[in-house]
Tab-separated table of C-alpha atoms in Angstrom:
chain	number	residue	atom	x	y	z
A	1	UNK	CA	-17.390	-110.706	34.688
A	2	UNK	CA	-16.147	-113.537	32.316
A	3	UNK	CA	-18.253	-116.869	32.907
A	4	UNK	CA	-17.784	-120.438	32.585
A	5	UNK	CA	-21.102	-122.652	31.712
A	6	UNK	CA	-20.631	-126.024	32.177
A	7	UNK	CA	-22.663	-128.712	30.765
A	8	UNK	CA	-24.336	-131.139	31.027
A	9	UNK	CA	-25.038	-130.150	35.465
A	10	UNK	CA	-25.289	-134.263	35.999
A	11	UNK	CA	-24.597	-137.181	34.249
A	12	UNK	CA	-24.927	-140.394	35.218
A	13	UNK	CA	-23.703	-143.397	32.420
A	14	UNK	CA	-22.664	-147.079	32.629
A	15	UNK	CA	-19.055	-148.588	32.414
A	16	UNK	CA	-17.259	-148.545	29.396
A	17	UNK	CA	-19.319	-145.769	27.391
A	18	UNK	CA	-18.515	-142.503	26.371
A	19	UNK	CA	-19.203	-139.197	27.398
A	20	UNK	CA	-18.275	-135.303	26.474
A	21	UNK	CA	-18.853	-132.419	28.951
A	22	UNK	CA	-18.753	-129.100	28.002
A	23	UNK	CA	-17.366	-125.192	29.505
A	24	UNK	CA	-18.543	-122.509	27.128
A	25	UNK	CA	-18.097	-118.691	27.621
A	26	UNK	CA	-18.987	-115.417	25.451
A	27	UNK	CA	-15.526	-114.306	26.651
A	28	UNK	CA	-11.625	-115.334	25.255
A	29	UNK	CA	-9.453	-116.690	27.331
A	30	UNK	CA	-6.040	-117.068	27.284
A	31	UNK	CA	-5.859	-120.326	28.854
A	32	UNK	CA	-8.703	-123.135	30.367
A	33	UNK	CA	-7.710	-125.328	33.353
A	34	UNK	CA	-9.342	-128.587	34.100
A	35	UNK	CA	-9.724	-129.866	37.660
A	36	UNK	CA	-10.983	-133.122	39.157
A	37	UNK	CA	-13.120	-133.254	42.430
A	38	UNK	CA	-13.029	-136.567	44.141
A	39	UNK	CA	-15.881	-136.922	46.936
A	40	UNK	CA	-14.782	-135.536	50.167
A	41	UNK	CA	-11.622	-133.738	48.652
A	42	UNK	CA	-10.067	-131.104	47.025
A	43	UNK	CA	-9.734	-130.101	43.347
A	44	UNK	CA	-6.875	-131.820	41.513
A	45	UNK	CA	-5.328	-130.080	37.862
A	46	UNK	CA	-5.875	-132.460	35.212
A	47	UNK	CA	-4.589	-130.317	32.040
A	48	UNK	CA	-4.103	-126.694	31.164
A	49	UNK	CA	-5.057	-125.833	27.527
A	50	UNK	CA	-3.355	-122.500	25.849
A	51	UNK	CA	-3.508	-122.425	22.631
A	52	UNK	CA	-6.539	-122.444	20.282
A	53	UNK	CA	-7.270	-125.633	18.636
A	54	UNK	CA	-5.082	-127.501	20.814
A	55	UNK	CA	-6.069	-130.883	21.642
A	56	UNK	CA	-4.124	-132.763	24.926
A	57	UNK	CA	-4.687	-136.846	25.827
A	58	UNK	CA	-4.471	-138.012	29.788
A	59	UNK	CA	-4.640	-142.031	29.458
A	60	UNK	CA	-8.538	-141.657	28.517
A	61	UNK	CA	-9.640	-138.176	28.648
A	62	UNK	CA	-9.343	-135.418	25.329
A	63	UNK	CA	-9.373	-132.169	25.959
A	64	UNK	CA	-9.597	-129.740	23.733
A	65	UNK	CA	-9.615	-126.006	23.185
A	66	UNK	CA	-11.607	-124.402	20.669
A	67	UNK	CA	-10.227	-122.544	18.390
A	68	UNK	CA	-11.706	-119.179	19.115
A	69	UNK	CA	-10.553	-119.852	22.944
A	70	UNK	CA	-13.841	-119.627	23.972
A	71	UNK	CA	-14.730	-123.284	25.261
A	72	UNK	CA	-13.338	-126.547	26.017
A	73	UNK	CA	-14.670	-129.924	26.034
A	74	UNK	CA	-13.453	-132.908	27.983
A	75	UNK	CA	-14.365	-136.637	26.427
A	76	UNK	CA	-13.944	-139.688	28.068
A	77	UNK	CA	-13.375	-142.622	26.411
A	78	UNK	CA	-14.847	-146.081	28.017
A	79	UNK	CA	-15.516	-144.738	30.890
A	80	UNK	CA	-14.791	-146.112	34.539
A	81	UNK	CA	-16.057	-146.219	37.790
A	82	UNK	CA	-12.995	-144.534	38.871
A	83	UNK	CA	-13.630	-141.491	36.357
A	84	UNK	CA	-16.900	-140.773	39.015
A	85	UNK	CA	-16.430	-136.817	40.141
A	86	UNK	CA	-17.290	-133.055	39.590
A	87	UNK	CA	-15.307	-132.015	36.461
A	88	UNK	CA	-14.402	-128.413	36.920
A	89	UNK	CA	-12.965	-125.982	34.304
A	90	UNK	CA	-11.779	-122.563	35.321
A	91	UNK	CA	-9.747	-119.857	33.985
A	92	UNK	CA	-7.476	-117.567	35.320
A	93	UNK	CA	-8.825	-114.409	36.525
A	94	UNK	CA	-6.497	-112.182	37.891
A	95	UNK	CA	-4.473	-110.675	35.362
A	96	UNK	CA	-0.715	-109.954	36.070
A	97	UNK	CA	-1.701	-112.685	39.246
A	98	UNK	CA	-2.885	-116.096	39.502
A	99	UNK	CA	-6.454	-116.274	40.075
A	100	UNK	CA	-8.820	-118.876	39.596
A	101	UNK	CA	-12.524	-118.576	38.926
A	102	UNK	CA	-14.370	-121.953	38.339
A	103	UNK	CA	-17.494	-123.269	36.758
A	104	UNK	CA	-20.095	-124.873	38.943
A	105	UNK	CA	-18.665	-127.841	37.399
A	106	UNK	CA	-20.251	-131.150	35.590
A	107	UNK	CA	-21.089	-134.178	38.242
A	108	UNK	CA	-19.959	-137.370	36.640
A	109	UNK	CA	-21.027	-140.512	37.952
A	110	UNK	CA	-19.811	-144.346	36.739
A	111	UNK	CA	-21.926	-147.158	37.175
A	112	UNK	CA	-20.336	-150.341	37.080
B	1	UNK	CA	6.493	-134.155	50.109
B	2	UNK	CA	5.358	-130.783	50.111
B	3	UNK	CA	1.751	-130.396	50.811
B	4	UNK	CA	-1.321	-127.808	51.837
B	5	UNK	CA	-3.147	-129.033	54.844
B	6	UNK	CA	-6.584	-127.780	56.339
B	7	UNK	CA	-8.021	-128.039	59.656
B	8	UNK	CA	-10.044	-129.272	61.586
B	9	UNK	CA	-11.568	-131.088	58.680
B	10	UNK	CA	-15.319	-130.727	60.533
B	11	UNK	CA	-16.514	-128.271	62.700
B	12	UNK	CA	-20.192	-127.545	64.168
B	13	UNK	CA	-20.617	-123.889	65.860
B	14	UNK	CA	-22.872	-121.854	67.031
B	15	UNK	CA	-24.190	-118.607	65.070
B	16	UNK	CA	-22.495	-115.796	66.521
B	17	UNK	CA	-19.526	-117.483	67.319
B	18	UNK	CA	-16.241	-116.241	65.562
B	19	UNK	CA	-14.420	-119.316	64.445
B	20	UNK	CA	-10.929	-119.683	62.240
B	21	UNK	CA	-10.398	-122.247	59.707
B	22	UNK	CA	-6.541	-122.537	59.493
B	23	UNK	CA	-4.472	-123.298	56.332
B	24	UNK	CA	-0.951	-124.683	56.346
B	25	UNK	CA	0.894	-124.976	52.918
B	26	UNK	CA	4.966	-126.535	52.469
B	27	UNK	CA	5.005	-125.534	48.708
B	28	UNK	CA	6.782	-122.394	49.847
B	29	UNK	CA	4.106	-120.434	47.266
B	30	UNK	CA	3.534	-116.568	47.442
B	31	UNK	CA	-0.229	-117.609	46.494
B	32	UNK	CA	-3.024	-118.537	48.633
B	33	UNK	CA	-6.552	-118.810	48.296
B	34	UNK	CA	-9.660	-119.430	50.180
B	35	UNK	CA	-13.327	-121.017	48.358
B	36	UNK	CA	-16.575	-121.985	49.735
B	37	UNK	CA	-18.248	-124.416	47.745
B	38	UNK	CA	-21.949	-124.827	47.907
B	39	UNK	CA	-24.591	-126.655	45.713
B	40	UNK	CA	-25.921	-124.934	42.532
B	41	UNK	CA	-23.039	-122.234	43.221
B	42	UNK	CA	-19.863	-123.932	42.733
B	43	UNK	CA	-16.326	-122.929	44.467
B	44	UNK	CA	-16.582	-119.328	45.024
B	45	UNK	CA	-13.568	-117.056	46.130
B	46	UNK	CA	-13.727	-115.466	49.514
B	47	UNK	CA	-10.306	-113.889	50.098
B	48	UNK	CA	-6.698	-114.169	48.717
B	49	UNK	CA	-3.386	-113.533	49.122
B	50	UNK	CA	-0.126	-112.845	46.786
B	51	UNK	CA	2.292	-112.669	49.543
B	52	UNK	CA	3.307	-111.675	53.681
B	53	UNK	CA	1.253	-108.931	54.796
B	54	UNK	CA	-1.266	-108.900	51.339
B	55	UNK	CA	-4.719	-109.656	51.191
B	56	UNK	CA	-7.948	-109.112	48.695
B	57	UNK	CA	-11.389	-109.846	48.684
B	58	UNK	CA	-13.052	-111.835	46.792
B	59	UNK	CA	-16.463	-112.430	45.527
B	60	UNK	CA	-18.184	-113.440	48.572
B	61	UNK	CA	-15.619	-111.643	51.760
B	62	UNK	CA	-18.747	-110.363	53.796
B	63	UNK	CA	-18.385	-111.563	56.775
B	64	UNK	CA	-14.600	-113.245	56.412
B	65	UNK	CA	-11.281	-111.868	56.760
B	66	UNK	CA	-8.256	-113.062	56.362
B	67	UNK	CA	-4.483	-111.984	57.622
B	68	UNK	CA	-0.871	-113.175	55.956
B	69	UNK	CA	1.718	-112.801	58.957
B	70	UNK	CA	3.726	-115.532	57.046
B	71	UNK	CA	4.388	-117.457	53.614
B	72	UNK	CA	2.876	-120.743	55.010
B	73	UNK	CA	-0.251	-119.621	56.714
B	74	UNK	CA	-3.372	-118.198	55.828
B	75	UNK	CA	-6.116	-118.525	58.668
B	76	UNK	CA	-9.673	-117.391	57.511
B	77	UNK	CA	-11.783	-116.138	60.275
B	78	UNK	CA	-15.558	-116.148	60.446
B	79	UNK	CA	-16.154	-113.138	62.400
B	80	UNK	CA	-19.377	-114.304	63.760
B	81	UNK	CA	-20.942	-117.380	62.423
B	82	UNK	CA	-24.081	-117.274	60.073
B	83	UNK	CA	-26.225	-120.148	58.922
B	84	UNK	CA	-25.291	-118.549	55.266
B	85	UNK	CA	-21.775	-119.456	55.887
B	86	UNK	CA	-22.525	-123.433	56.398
B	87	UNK	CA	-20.698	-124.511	53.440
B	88	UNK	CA	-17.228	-126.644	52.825
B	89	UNK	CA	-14.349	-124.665	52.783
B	90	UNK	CA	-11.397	-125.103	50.494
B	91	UNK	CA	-8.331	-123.809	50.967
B	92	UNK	CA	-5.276	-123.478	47.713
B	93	UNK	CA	-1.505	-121.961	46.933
B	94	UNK	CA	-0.029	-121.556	43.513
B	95	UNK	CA	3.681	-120.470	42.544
B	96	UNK	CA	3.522	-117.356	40.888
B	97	UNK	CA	3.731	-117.658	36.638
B	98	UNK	CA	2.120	-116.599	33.656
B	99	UNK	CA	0.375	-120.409	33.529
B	100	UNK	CA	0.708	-122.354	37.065
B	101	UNK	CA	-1.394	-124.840	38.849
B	102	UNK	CA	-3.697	-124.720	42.330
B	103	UNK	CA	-2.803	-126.929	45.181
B	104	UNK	CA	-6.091	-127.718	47.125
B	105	UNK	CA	-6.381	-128.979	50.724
B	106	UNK	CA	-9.294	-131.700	51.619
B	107	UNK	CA	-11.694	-129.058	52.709
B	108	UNK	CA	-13.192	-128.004	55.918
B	109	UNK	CA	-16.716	-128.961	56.554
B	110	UNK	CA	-18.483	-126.168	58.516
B	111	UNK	CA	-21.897	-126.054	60.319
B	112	UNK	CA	-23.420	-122.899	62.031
B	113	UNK	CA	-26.118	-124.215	64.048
């Protein structure tokens, strides 16, 4: 069984810093999702990564793939209140199907 | 819009009760999923579903089954309630695809008293 550690568990930072959270594995993957869990709903797809190396911008947040396709990391750039959620990676478990196995995920909260 | 809708978004039972968490998707996907999520654990996989009449477990199924009768609906049913099975369960679809996405409904917050 492939699995994703994600780090740090918590984090809890002030308005307009920066912050990197982590999703490491032993195993290669062909591809790393990235999902955002709002309080009280479900996960939402941020980015898919596929190749190693790759690097992909949303507005604020980097993600990248390392090169080995063994981990990801997500940074946030001056952070907002609105960034506040779980940050879940997963990766695609199922072979010639779709099927998603997650990460316990990173909580992020955003002081203002 | 097309959407994946859970319900009822709370529910309190009884232990030994069986009790069905229904799942309605319009995204017309062959894919559907069911997750607990639980502190320290994460969203775990309980049973799935590539299409009408197929089902799998996943890695937590004791004590859940599941049954695809058509492409929208994918009921999970408790077959009687444990305290173990408090949790908040999420429901998802996905086209089929080398590299697709997960839909996820808001969750169904579950309580076996």
């Amino acid at each position: 069984t492939q699995l994703l550690e994600q780090s740090p568990q918590f984090l809890s930072i002030q308005e307009g810093e920066n912050l990197t959270v982590y999703c490491n594995s032993s195993s290669v993957f062909s591809s790393l999702q990235w999902y955002r869990q709002e309080p009280g709903e479900g996960p939402v797809l941020l980015v898919t990564v596929v190749t190693g190396g790759e690097v992909k911008k949303l507005k604020r947040l980097t993600f990248q793939f390392g090169d080995a396709r063994k981990d990801s990391s997500l940074h946030i750039t001056a952070a907002q209140p609105g960034d506040t959620g779980l940050y879940l990676c997963a990766y695609d478990s199922g072979g010639s199907n779709y099927k998603l196995t997650f990460g316990k995920g990173t909580l992020l909260t955003v002081n203002p | 819009d097309a959407e994946i809708t859970q319900s009822p978004r709370h529910k309190i039972t009884e232990t030994g009760r069986q009790v069905t968490l229904a799942c309605h998707q319009t995204w017309n996907h062959n894919n559907m999923f069911w997750y607990r999520q639980d502190l320290g654990h994460g969203l775990r996989l309980i049973h799935y579903s590539y299409g009408v009449q197929d089902t799998n477990k996943g890695e937590v199924s004791d004590g859940y089954s599941v049954s695809r009768s058509n492409t929208e609906d994918l009921p999970l049913t408790l077959e009687s309630a444990a305290s173990s099975q408090t949790s908040v369960y999420f429901c998802a679809s996905s086209g089929s695809g080398v590299v697709t996405e997960a839909f996820f409904g808001q969750g169904t917050r579950l309580t076996v008293v």
